mmCIF file of C-alpha atoms in Angstrom:
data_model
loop_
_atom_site.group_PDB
_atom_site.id
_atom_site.type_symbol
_atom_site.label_atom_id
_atom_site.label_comp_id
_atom_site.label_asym_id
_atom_site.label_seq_id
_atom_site.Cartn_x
_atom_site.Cartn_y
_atom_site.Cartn_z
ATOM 1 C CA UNK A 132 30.575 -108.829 1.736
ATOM 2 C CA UNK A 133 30.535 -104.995 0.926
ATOM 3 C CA UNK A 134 29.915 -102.326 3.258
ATOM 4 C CA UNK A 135 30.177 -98.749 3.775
ATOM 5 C CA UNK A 136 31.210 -97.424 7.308
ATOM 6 C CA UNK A 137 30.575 -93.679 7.669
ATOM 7 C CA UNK A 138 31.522 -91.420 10.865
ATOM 8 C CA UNK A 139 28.733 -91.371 13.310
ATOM 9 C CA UNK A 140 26.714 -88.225 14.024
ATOM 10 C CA UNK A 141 25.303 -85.470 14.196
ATOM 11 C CA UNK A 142 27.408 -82.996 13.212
ATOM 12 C CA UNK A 143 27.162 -79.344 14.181
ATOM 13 C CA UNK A 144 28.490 -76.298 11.844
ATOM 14 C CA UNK A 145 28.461 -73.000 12.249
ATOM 15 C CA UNK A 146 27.826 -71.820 8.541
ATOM 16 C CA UNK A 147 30.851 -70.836 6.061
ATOM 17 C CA UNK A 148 32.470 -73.771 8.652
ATOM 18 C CA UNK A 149 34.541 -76.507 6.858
ATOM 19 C CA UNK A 150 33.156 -79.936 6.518
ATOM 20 C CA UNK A 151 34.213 -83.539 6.515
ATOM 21 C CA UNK A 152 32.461 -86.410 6.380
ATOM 22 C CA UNK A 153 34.391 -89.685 6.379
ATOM 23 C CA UNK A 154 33.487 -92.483 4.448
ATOM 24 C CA UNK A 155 35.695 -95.806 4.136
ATOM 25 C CA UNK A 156 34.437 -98.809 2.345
ATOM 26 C CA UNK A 157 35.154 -102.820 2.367
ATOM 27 C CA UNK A 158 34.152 -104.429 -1.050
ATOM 28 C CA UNK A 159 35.332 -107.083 -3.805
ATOM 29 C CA UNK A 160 37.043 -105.977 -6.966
ATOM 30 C CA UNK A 161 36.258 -102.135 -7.960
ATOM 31 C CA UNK A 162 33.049 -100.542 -6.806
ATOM 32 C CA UNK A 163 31.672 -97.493 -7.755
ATOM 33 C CA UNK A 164 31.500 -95.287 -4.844
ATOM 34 C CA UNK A 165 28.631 -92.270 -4.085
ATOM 35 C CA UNK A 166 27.238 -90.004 -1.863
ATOM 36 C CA UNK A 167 23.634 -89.248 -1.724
ATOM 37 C CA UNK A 168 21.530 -86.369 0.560
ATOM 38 C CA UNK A 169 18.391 -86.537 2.240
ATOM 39 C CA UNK A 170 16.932 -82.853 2.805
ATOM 40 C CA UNK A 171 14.574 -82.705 6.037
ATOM 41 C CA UNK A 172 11.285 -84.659 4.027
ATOM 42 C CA UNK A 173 12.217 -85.752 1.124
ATOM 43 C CA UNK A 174 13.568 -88.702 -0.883
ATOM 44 C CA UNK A 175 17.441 -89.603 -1.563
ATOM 45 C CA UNK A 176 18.624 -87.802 -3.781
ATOM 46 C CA UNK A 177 22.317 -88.160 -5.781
ATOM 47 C CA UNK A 178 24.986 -85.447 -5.078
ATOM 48 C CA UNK A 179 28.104 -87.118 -5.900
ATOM 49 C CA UNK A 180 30.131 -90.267 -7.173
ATOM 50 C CA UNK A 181 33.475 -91.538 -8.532
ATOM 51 C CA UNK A 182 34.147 -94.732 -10.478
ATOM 52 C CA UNK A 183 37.556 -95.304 -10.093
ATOM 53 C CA UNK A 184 40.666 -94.918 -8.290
ATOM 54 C CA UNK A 185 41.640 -91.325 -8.142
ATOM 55 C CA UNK A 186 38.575 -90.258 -9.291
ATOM 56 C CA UNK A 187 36.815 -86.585 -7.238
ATOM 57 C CA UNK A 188 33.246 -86.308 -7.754
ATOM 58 C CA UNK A 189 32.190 -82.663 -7.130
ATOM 59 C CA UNK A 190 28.919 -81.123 -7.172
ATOM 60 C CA UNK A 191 27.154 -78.200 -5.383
ATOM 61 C CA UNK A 192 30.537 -77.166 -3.965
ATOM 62 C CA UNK A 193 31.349 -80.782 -2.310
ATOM 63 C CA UNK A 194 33.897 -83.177 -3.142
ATOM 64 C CA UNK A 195 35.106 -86.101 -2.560
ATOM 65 C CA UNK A 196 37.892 -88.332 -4.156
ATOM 66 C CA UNK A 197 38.170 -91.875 -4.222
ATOM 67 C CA UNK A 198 40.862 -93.208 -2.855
ATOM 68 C CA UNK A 199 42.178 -97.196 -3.100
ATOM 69 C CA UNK A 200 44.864 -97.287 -0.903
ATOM 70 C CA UNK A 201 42.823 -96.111 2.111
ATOM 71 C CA UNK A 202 39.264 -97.623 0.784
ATOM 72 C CA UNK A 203 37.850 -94.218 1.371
ATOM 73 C CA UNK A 204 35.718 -91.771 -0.174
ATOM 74 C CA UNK A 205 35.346 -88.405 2.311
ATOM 75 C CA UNK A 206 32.822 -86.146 1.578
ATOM 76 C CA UNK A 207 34.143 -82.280 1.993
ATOM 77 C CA UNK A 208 33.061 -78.597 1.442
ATOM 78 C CA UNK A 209 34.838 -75.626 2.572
ATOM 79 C CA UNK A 210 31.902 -73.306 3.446
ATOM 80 C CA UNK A 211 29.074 -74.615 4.790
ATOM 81 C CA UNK A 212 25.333 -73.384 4.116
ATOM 82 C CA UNK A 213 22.457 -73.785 6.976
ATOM 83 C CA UNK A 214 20.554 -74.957 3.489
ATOM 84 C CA UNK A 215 23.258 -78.093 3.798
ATOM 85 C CA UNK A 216 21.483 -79.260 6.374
ATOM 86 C CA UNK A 217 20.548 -82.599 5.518
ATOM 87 C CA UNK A 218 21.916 -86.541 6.155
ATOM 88 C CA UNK A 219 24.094 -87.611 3.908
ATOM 89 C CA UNK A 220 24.944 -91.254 3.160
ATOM 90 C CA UNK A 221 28.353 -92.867 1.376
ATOM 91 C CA UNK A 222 27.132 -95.564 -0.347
ATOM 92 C CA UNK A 223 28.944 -98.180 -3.047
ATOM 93 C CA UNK A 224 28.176 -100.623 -6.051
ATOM 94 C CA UNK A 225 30.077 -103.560 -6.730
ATOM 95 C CA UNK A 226 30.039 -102.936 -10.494
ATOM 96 C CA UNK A 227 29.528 -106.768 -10.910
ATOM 97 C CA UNK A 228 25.682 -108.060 -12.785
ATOM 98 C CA UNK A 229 22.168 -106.477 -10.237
ATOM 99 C CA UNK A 230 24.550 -106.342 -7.623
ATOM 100 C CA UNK A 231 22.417 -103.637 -5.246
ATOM 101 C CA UNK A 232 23.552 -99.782 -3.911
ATOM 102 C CA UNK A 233 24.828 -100.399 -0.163
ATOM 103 C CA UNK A 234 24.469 -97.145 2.137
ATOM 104 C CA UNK A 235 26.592 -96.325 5.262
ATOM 105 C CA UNK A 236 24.327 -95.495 7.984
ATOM 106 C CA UNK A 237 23.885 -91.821 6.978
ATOM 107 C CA UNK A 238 25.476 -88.815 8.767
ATOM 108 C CA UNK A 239 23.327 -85.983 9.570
ATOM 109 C CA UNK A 240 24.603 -82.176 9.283
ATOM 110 C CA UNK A 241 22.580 -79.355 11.149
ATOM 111 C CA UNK A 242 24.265 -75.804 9.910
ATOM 112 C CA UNK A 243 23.504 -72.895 12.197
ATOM 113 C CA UNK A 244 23.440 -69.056 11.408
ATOM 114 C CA UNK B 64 14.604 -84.293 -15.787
ATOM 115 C CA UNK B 65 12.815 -88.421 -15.347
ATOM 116 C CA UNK B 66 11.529 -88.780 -11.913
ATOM 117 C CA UNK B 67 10.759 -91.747 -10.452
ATOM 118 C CA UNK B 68 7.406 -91.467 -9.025
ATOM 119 C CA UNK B 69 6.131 -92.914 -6.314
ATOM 120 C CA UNK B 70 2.391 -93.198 -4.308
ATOM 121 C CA UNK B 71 1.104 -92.699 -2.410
ATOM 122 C CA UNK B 72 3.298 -90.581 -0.493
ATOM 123 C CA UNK B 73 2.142 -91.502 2.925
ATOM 124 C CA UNK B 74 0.058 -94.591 4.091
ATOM 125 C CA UNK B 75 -1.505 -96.054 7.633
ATOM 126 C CA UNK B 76 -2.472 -99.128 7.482
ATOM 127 C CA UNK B 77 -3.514 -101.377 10.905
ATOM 128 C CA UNK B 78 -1.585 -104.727 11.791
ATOM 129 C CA UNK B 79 -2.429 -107.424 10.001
ATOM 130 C CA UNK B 80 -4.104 -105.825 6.479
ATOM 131 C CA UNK B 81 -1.951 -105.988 3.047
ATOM 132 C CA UNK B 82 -0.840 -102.581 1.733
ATOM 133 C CA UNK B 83 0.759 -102.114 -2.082
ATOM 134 C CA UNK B 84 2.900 -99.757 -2.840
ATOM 135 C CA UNK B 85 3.308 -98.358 -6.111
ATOM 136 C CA UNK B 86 6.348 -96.822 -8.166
ATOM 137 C CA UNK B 87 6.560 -95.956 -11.642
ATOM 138 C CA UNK B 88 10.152 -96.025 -12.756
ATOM 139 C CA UNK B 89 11.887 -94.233 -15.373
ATOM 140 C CA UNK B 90 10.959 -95.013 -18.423
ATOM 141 C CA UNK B 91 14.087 -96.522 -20.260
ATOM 142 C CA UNK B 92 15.276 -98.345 -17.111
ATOM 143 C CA UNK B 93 15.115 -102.004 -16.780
ATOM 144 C CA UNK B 94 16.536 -102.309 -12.991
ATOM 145 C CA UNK B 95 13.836 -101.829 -10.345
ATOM 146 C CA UNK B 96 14.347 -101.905 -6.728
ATOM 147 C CA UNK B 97 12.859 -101.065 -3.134
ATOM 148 C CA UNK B 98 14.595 -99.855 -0.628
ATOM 149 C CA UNK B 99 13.181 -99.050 3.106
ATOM 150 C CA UNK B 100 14.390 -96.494 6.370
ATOM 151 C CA UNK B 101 13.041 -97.108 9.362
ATOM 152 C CA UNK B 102 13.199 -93.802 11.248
ATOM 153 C CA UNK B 103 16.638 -92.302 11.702
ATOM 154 C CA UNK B 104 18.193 -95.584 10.726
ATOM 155 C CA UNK B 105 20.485 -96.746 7.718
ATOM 156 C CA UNK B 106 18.856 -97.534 4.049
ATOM 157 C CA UNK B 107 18.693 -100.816 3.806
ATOM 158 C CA UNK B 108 17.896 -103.000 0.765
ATOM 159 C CA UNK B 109 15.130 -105.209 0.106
ATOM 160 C CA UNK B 110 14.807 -106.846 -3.713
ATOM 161 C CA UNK B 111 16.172 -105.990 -7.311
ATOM 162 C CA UNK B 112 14.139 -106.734 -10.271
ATOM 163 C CA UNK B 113 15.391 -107.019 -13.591
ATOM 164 C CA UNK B 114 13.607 -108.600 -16.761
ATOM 165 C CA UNK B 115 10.518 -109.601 -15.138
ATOM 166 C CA UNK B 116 12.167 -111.682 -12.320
ATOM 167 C CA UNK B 117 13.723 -111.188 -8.711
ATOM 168 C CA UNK B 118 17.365 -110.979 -8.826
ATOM 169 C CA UNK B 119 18.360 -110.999 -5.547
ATOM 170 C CA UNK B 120 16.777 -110.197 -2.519
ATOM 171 C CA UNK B 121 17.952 -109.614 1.467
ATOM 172 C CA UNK B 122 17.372 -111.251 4.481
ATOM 173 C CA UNK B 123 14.570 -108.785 5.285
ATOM 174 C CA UNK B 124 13.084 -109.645 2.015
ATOM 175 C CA UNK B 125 10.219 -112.743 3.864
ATOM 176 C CA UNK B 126 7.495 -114.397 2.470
ATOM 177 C CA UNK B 127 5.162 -111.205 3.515
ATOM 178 C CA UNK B 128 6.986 -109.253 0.523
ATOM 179 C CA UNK B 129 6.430 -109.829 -2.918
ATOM 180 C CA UNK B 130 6.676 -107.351 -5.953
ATOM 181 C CA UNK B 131 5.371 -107.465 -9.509
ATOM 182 C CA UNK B 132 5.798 -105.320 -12.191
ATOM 183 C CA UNK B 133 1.948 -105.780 -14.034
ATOM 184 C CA UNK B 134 1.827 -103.499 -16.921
ATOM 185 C CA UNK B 135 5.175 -102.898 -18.124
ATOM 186 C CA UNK B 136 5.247 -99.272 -15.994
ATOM 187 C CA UNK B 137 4.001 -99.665 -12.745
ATOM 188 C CA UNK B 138 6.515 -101.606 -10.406
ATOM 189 C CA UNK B 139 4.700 -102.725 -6.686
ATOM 190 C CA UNK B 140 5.297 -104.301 -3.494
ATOM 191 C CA UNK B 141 3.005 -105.575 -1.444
ATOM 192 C CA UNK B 142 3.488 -106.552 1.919
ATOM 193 C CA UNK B 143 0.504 -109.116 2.991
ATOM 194 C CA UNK B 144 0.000 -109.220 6.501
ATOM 195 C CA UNK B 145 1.736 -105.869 7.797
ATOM 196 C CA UNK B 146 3.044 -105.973 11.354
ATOM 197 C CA UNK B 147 4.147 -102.564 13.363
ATOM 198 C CA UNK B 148 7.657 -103.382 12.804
ATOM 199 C CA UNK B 149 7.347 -102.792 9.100
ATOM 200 C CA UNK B 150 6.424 -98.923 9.707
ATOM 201 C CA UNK B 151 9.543 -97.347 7.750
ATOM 202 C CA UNK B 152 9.913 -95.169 4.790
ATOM 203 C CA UNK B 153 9.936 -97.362 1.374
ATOM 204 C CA UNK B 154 11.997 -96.118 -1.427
ATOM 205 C CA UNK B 155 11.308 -97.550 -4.816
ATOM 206 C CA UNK B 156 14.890 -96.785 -7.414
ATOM 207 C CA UNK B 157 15.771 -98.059 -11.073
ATOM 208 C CA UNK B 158 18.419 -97.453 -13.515
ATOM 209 C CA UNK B 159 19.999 -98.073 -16.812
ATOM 210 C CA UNK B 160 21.273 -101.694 -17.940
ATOM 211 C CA UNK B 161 24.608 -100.957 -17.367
ATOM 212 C CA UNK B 162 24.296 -97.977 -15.652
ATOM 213 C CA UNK B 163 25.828 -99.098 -12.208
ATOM 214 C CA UNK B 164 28.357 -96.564 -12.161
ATOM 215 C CA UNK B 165 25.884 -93.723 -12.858
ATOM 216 C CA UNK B 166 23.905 -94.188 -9.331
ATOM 217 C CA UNK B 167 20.051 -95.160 -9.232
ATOM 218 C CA UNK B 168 17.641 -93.020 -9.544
ATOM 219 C CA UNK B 169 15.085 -92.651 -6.326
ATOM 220 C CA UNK B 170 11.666 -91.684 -5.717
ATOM 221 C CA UNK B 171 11.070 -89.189 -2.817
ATOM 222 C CA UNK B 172 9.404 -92.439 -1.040
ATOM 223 C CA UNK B 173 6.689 -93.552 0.175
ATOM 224 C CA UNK B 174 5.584 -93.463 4.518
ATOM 225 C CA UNK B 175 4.449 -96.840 5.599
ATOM 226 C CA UNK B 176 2.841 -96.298 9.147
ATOM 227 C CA UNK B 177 1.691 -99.664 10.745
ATOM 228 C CA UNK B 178 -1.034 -99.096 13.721
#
């Protein structure tokens, strides 16, 4: 079946830090892939995605390119904001009918002043 | 921008009673679906609705679930005999026909705390 596996937290930056947050994927045919963000309250909302091979999503100064050949889809940003802090979950589609969103387990980012 | 809108926003119910929660979807989208979080755990899926019918649904997805969509906006779940282990955040999403590559859109959610 498909599933996302993302790197465990949390993860601890000191701001205008560089971040990564792995993401690799196991899925049938050619998902889409995303990243969403939870802020501390608050509902999931959509920061990134990529629908094919080679494809970088970008938005809000992250990035993150989809890569076939390694079933990944990283999420980075070179300079972290304490407003970053959040959880953050890789998640994919299998592009195939009402096939449903599947979410990694979240990662969650604290940046410190 | 369309929201998806959900209420209420946080609900305590005791073991045993039937909550509903409600979602209102964007307007032009015909693919419903709830999600729920337990605390500080992964999203998982419950049921996608499309065309006035369950699609698929997960393991979680048990006879105390059901969802209806009654008037065309509103888009519900009801769980009928709540038990403490249901206590999670429920996320109701929808999108586009079509628009798998484009993400769903989610509402901010709704707190489901079982006493």
């Amino acid at each position: 079946g498909n599933s996302v596996t993302q790197m465990e937290g949390p993860v601890t930056l000191s701001e205008e830090a560089f971040l990564t947050i792995n993401c690799t994927y196991t899925a049938t045919g050619y998902p889409s892939l995303f990243w969403y963000v939870q802020y501390p309250g608050e509902g999931l909302q959509l920061l990134l995605k990529a629908t094919k091979a080679d494809d970088k999503g970008s938005n809000k100064g992250f990035e993150a390119t989809y890569r076939k050949e390694t079933t990944s889809f990283h999420l980075e940003k070179g300079s972290v904001q304490v407003s970053d802090s959040a959880v953050y979950f890789c998640a994919l589609t299998a592009n195939s009918g009402n096939t449903p969103l599947v979410f990694g387990k979240g990662t969650r980012l604290s940046v410190i002043a | 921008e369309p929201e998806v809108t959900q209420t209420p926003s946080h609900q305590v119910t005791q073991m045993g009673q039937e909550v509903i929660l409600r979602c209102v979807p964007i307007s032009n989208h015909l693919y419903f679906y709830w999600y729920r979080q337990i605390l500080g755990q992964k999203v998982e899926f419950l049921v996608s609705f499309y065309n006035n019918e369950i699609s698929e649904k997960s393991e979680i997805f048990d006879d105390q679930f059901s969802v209806e969509r009654p008037d065309g906006s509103n888009f519900t779940l009801k769980i009928r005999s709540t038990k403490l282990e249901d206590s999670a955040m429920y996320f109701c999403a929808s999108r586009v026909r079509g628009g798998e590559n484009y993400g769903y859109t989610f509402g901010s959610g709704t707190r489901l705390t079982v006493v």
